[in-house]
Coordinates of C-alpha atoms (C1' of nucleotides) in Angstrom, one line a residue:
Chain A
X1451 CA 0.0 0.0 0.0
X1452 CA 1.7 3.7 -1.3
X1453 CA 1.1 6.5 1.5
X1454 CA -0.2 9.2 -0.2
X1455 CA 0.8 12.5 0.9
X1456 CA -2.8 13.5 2.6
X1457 CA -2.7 10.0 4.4
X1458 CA -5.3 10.7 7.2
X1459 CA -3.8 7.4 8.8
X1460 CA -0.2 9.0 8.9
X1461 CA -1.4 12.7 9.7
X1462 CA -2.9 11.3 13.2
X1463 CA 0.7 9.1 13.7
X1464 CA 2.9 12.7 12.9
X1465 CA 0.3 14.5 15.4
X1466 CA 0.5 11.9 18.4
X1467 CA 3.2 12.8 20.8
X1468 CA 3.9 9.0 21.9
X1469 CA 5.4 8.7 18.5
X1470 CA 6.9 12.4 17.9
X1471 CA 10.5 12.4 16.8
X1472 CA 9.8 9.1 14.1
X1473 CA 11.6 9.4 11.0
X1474 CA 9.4 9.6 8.0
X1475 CA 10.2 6.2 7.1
X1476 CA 9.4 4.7 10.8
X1477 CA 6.5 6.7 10.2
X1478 CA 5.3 5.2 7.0
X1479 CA 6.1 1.7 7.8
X1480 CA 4.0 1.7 11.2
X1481 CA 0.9 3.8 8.7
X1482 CA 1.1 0.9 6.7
X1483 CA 0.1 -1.9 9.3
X1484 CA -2.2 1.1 10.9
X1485 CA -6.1 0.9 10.2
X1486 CA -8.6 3.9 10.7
X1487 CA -11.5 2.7 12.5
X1488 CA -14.9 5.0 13.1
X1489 CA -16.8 4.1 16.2
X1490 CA -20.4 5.3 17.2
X1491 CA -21.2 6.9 20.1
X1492 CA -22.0 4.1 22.8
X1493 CA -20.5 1.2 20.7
X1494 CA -17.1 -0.3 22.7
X1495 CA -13.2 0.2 21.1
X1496 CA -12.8 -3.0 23.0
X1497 CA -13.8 -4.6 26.2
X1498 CA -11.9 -5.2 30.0
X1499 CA -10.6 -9.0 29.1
X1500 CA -10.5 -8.7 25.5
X1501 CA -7.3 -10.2 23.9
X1502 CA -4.6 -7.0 23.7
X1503 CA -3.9 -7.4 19.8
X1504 CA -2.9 -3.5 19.7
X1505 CA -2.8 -0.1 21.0
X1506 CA -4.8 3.1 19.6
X1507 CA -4.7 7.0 19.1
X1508 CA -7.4 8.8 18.9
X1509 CA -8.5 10.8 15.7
X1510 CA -11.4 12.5 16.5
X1511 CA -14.0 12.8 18.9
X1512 CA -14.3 12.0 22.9
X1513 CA -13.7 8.6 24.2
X1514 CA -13.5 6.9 28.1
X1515 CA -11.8 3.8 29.3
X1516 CA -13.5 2.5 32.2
X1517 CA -13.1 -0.4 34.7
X1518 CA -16.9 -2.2 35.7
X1519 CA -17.3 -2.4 38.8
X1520 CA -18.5 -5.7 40.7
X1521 CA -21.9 -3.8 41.4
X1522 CA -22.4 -2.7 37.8
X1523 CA -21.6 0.9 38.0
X1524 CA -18.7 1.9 36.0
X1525 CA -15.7 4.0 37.1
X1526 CA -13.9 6.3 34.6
X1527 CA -10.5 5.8 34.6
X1528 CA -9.5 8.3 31.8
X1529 CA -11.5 10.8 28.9
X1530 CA -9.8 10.3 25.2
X1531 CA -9.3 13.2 23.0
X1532 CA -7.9 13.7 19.7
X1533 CA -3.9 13.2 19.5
X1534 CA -3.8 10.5 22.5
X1535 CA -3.0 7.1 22.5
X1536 CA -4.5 4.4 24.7
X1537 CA -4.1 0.9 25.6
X1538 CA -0.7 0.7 25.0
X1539 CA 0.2 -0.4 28.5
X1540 CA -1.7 -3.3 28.0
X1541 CA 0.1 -5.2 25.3
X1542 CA 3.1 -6.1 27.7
X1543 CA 1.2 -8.1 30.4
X1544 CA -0.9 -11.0 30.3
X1545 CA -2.9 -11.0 26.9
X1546 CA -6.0 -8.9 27.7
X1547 CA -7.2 -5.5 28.3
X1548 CA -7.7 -4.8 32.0
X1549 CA -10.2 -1.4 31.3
X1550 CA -13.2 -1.4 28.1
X1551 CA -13.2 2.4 26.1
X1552 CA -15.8 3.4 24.7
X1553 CA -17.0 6.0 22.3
X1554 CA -18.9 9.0 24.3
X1555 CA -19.2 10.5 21.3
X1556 CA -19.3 9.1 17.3
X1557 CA -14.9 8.9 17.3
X1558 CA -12.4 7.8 14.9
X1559 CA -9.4 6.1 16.7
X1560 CA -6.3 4.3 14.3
X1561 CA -5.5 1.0 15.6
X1562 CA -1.5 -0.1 15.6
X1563 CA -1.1 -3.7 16.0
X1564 CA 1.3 -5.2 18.7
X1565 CA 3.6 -6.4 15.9
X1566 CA 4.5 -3.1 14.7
X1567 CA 5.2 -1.5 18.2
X1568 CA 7.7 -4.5 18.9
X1569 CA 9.1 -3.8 16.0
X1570 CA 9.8 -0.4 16.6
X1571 CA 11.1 -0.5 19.7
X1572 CA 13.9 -2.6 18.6
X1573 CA 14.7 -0.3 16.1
X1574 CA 14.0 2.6 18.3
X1575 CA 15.4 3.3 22.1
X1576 CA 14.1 6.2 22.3
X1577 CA 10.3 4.9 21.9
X1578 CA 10.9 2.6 24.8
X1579 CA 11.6 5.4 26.8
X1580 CA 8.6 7.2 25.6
X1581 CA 6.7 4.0 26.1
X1582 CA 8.1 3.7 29.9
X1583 CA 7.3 7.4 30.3
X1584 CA 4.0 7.4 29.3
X1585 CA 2.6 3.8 31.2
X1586 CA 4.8 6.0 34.5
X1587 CA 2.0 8.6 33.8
X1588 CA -0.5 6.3 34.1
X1589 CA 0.6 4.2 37.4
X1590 CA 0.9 8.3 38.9
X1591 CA -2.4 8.9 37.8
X1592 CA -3.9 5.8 39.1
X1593 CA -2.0 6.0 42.5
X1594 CA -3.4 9.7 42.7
X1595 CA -6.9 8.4 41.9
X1596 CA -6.5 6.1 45.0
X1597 CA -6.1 8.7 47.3
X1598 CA -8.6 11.1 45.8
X1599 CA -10.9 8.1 47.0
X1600 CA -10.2 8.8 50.8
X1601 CA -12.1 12.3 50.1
X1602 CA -15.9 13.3 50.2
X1603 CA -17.1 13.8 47.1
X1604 CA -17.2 18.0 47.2
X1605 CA -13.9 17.7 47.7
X1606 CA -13.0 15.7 44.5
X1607 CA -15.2 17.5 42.9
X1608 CA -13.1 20.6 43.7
X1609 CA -9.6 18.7 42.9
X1610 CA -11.6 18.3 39.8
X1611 CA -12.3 21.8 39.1
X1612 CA -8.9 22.7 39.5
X1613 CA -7.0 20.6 37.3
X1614 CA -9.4 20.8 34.6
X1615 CA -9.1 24.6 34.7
X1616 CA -5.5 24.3 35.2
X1617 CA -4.9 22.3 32.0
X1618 CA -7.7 24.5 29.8
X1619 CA -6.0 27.5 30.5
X1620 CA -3.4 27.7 33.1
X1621 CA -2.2 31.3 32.6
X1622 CA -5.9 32.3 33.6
X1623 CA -6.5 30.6 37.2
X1624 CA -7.7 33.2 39.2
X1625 CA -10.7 34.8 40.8
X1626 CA -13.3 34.1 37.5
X1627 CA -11.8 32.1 35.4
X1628 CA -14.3 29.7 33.4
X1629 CA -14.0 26.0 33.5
X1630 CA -16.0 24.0 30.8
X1631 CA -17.0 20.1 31.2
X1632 CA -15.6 18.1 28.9
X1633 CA -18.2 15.5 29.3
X1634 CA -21.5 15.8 31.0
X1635 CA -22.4 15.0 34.4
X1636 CA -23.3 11.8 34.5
X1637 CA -19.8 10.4 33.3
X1638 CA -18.1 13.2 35.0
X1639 CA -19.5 11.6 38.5
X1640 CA -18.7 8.1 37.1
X1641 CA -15.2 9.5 36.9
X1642 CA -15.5 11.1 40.5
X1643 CA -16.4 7.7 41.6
X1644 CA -19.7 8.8 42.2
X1645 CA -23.2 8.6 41.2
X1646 CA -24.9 11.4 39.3
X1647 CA -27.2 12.4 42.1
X1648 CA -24.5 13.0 44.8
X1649 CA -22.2 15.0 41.9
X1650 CA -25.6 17.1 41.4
X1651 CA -25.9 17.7 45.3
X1652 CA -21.8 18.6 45.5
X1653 CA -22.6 20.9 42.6
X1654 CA -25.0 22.3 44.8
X1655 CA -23.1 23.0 48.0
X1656 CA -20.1 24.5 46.1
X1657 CA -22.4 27.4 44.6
X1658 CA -24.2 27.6 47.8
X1659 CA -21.2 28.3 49.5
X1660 CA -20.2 31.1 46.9
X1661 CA -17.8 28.8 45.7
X1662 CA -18.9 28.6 42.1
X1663 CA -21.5 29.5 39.9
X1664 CA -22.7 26.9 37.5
X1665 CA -24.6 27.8 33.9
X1666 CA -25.3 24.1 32.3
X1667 CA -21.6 22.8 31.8
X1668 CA -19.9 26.5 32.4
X1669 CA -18.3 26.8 35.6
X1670 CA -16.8 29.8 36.7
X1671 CA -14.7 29.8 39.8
X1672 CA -15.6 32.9 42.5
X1673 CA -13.4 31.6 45.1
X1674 CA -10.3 30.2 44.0
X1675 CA -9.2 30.1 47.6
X1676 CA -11.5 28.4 48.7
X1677 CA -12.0 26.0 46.3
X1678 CA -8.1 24.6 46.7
X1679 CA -9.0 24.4 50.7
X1680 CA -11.8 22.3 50.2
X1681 CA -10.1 20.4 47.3
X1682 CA -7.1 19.6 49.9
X1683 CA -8.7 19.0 53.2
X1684 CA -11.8 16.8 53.5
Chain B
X1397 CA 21.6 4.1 58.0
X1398 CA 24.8 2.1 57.0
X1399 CA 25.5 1.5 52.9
X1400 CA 27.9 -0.8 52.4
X1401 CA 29.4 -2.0 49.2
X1402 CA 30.1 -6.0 49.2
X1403 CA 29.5 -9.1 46.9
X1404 CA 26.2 -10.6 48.3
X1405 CA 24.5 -7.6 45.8
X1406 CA 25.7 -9.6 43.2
X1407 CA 23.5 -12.3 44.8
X1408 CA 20.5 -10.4 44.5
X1409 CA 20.6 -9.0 41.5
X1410 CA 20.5 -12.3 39.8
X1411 CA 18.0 -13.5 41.9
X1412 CA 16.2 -10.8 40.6
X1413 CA 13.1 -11.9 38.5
X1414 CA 13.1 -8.6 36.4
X1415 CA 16.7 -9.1 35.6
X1416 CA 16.9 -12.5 35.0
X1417 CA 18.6 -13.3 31.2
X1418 CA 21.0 -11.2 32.3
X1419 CA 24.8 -11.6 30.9
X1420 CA 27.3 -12.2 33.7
X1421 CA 28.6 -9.1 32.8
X1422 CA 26.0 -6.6 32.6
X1423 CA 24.7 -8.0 35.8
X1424 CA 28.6 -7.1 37.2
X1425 CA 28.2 -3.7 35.5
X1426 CA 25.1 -3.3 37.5
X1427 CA 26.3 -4.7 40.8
X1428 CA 29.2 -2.3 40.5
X1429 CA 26.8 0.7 40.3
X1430 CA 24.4 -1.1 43.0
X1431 CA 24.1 -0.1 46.8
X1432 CA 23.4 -2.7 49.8
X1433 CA 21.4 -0.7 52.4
X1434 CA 20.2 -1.3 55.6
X1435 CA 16.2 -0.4 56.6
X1436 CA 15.5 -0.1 60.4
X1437 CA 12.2 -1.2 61.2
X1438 CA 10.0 2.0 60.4
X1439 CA 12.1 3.9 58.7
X1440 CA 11.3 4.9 54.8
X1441 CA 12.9 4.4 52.0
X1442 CA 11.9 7.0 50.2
X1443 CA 8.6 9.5 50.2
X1444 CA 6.4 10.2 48.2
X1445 CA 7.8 13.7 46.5
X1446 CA 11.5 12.5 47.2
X1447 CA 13.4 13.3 43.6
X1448 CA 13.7 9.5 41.8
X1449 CA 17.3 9.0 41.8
X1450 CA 17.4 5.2 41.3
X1451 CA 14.8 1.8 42.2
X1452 CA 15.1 -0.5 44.4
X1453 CA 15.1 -4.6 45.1
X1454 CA 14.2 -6.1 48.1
X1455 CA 17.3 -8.4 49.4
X1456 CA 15.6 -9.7 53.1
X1457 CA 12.5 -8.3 55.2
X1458 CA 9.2 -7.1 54.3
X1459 CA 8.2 -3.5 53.2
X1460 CA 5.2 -1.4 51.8
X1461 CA 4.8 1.0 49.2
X1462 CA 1.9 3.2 50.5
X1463 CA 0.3 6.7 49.8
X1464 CA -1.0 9.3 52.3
X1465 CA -4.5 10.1 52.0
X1466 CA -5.4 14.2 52.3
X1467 CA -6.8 13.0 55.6
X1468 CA -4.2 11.5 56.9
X1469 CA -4.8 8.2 56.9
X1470 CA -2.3 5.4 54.6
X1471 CA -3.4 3.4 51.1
X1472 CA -1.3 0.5 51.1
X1473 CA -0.5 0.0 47.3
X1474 CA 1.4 -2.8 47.7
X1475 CA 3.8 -5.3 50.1
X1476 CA 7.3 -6.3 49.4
X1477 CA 9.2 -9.1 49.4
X1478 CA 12.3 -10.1 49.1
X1479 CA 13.5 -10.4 45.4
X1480 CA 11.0 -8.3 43.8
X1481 CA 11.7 -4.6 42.9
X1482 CA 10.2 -1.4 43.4
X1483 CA 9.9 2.0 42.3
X1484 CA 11.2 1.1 38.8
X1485 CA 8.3 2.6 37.4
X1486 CA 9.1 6.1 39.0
X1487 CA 12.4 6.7 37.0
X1488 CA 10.6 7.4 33.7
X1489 CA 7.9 10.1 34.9
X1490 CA 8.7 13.6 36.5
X1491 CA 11.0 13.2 38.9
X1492 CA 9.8 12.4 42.2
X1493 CA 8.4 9.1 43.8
X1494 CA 4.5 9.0 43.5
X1495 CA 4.6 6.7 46.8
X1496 CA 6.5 6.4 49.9
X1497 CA 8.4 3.0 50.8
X1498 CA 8.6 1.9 54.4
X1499 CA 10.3 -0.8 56.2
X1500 CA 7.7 -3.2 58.1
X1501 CA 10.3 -5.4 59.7
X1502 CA 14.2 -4.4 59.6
X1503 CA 14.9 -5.3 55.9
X1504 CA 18.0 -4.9 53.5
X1505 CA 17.4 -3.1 49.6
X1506 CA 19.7 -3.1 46.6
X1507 CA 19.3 0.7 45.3
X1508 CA 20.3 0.8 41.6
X1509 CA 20.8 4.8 40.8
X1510 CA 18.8 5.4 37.7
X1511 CA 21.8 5.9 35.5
X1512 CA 22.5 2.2 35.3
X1513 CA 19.3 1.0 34.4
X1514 CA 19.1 3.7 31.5
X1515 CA 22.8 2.1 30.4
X1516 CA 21.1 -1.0 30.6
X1517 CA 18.2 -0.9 28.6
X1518 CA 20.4 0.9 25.3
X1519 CA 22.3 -1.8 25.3
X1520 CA 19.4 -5.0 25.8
X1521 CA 16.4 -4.6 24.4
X1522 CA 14.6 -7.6 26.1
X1523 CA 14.9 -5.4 29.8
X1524 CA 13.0 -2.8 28.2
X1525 CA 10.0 -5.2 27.3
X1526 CA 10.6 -6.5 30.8
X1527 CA 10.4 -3.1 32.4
X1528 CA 7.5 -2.7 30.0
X1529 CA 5.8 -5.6 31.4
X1530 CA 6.3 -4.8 34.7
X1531 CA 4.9 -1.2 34.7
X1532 CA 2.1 -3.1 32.6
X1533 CA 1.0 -5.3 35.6
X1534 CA 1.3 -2.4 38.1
X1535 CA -1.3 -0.3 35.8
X1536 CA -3.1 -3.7 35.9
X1537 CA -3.0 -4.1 39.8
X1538 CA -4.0 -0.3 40.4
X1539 CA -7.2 -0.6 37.8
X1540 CA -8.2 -3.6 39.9
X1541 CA -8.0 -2.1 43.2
X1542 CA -9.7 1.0 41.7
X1543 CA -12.4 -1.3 40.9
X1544 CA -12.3 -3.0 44.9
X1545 CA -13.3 0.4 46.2
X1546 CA -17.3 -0.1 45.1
X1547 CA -16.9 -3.3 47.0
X1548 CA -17.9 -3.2 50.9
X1549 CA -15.2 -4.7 53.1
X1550 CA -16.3 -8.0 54.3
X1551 CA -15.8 -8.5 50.3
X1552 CA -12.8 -7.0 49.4
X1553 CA -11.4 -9.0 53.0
X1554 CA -12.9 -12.3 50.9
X1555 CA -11.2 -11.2 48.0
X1556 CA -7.9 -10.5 49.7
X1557 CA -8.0 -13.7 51.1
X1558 CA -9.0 -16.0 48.2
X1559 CA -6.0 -14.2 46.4
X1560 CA -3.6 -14.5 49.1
X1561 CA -4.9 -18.6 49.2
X1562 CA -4.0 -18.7 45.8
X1563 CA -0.6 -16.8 46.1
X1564 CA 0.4 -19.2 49.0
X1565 CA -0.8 -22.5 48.0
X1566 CA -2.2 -22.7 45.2
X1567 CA -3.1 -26.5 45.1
X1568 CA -4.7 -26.6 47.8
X1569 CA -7.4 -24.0 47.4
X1570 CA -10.7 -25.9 48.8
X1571 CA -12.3 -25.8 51.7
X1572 CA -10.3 -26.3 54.5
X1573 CA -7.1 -24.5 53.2
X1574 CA -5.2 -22.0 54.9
X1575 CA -3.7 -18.7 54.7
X1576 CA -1.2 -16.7 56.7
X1577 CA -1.3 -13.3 57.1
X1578 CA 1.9 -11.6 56.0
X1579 CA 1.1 -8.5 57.6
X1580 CA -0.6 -7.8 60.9
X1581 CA -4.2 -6.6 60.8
X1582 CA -3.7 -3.1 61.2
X1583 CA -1.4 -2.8 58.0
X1584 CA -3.8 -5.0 56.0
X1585 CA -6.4 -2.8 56.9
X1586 CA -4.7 0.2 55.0
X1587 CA -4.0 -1.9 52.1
X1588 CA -7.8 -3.1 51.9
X1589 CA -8.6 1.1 52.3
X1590 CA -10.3 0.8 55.7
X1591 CA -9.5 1.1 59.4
X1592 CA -8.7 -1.5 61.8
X1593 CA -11.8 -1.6 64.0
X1594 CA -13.8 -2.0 60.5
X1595 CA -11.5 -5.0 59.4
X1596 CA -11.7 -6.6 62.9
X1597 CA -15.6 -6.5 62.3
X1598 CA -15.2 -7.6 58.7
X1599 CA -13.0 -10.7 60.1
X1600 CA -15.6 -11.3 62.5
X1601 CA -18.9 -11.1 60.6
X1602 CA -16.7 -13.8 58.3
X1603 CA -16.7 -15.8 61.0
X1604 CA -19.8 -15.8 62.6
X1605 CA -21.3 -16.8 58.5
X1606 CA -19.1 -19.8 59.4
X1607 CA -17.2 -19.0 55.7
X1608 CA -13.6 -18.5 57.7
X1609 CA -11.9 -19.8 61.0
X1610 CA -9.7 -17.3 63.0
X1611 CA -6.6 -18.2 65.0
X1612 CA -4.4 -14.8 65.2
X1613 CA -3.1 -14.4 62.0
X1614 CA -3.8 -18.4 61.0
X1615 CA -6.9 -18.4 58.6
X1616 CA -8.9 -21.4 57.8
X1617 CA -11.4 -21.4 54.9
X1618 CA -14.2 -23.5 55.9
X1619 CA -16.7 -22.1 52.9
X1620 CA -14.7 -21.9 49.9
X1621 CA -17.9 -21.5 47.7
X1622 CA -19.1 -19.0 50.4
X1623 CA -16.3 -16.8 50.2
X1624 CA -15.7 -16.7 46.0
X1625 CA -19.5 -16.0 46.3
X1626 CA -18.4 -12.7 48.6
X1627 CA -15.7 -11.5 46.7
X1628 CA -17.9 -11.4 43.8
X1629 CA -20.9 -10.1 45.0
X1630 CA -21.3 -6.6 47.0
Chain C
dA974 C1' -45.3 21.5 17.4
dC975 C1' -45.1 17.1 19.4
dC976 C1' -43.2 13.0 21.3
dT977 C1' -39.6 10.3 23.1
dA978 C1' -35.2 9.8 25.2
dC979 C1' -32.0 11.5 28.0
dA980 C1' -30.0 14.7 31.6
dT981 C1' -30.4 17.0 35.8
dT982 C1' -32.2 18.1 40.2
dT983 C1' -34.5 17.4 44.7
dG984 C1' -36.6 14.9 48.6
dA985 C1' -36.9 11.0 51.7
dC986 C1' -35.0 7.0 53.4
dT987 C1' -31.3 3.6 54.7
dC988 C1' -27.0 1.8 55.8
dA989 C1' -22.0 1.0 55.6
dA990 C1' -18.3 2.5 57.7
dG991 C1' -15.6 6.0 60.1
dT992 C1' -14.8 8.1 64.9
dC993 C1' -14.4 8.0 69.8
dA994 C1' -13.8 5.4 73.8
dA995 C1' -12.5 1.6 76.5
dA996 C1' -11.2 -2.9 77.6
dG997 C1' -8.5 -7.1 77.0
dA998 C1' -4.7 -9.8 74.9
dC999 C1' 0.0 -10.2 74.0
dC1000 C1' 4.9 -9.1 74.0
dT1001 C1' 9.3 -7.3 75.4
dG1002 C1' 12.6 -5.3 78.3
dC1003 C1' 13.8 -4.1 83.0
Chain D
dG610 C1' 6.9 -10.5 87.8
dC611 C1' 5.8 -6.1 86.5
dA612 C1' 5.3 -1.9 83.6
dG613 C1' 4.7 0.1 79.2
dG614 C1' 3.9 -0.6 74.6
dT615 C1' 1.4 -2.4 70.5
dC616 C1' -2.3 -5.0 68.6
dT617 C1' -7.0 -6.4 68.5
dT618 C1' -11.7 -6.3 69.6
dT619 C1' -16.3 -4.4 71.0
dG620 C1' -19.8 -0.9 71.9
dA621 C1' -22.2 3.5 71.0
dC622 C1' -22.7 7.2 68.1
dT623 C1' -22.6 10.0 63.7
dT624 C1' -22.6 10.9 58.9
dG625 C1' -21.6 10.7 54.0
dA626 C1' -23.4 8.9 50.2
dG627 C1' -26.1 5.4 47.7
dT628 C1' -31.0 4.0 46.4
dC629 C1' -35.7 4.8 45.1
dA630 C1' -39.0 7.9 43.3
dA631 C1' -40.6 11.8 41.1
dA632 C1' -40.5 16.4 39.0
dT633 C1' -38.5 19.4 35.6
dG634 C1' -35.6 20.6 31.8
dT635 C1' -33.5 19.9 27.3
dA636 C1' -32.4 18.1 22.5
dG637 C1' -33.5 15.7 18.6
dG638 C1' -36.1 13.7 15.3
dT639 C1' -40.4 13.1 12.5

DNA sequence: ACCTACATTTGACTCAAGTCAAAGACCTGC
DNA sequence: GCAGGTCTTTGACTTGAGTCAAATGTAGGT
């Protein structure tokens, strides 16, 4: 198969920063084992024990990986956005995925089978560094996520708050600055750990207190203070 | 705190599963780089914060890798034993430990300074996929304990047990079998995310359903179906 | 406009589990 | 043997948050 110069497939690849620094060639060798997959909204990448046969980067649109629960609720380990890769930690243990993602909105992601990630990363150090870098990321985030679990939900809620604002527009964190969900509430409180109910109610008692005010998924922070005290102490 | 260079680090490293396949003379490269420390009952290793300068391997003892909660309390991530490593993953993120390591009894680690490892992995591809692996299973074991938190205790105390039954002996998992605690109650209680009066509860309601037997830290299944059935179910 | 599906909020109730307090068991060193 | 420490258990109390139920809002699609 000839890459064409306007190659979606190897436009995502160049744009993905787990594979930033490939030589064209690298590139175009990994494009050609790559397939573009679109996935509705609501229909699963893969599922949590699904044989690992590759890793993916998203293309477009708004994805979650998620870990069921025993008691049927879901909990949101990460949100997917254009430019990320995912599932890439799991092709070096056992041989299935140990989270499901799913589309939370109609996405494309490009799928890069196991073979041609070996193969590069015994051509490649430098990958396996990035690779090792990236799947450290993850076991910080998850360890973090542990201990966000000791707190009442207001609280995470406010952690919340704060990093998302933090990483929309860092320059701007002060007294007013806007936050906007990236997904709505109910998978927002799925993330939390919560149910949707008890994220409306911790909504609630941050803009009672004057902490927030809250237009649909608009948040604009009145208290920054305020909000990091309660996002640190319980 | 005494460091000491001597031969028995040799020792260790090859007993080492993550370095196993190793060349006699990488694995004297490493040992020549390698530090033999002595860890006082209680005293940390590292903390959570502390800049990553190198990881570890357990050579004798028994130690935890645990996070503080905003509230104080500790999330026991994981226990360690000797010839397994630790806080390999760390070297490839930021630049600080995401945990702290703590000695549980007086124990001896091998530090390894981050500089060899890199050396290492240049040169042998095969310890990169190992390293890979490794941070692979600790995403794996930090989705699943993610996932225990939905669980009340009495079943993520089943669960810990049926594991730990497995882990020990695992031909003889059936009813009758038995597990010894590793840990006293009071650090198993922060690794299952509670408190100790909740686990002694927990321990006891087991008992009273007639699905364990307590003798101090001797545990006899009596209700192996009994127990799956609560690890499962909420 | 209208209808259906979904998202959000609020109230009422229940319960698991954390806190505080205290007692007993078990070591270990003096 | 005794004193001081840690570990474990039990009781009484409090509360955060999940469940059930219902009302309201919102967005598409026909």
């Amino acid at each position: 198969m000839t890459i064409k110069r306007t190659d979606p497939v190897a436009d995502v690849l160049r744009s993905a920063p787990m594979l930033s620094g490939l030589e064209p060639l690298d590139l175009q060798e990994l494009a050609g084992m790559a397939l573009l997959r679109e996935v509705p909204r609501g229909q699963l990448v893969f599922a949590e024990g699904d044989e690992a046969l590759g890793f993916f980067i998203c293309a477009g649109g708004k994805l979650k990986v998620f870990k069921t629960t025993p008691d049927g609720r879901e909990q949101i380990l990460h949100f997917i956005f254009p430019g990320e890769s995912f599932a890439e930690v799991a092709l070096f243990t056992g041989r299935t995925y140990p989270a499901s993602a799913q589309a939370l909105e109609t996405s494309r992601v490009v799928f890069i089978p196991r073979e041609g990630l070996v193969r590069l990363i015994k051509k490649r150090t430098d990958i396996a560094f990035k690779l090792l870098a990236g799947s450290a990321l993850w076991v910080r985030r998850l360890t973090d996520l542990i201990a966000e679990y000791a707190k009442a939900v207001p609280s995470r809620l406010a952690g919340y708050l704060l990093a998302e604002a933090l990483r929309q527009r860092p320059t701007a964190l002060a007294d007013g600055a806007r936050v906007r969900l990236v997904v709505n509430k109910g998978e927002l409180a799925a993330h939390l750990g919560t149910v949707a109910e008890t994220l409306s109610r911790a909504f609630a008692r941050l803009r009672d207190d004057g902490v927030i005010e809250v237009e649909e998924r608009e948040i604009t922070i009145k208290d920054l203070a305020a909000l990091r005290d309660l996002a640190s102490g319980p």
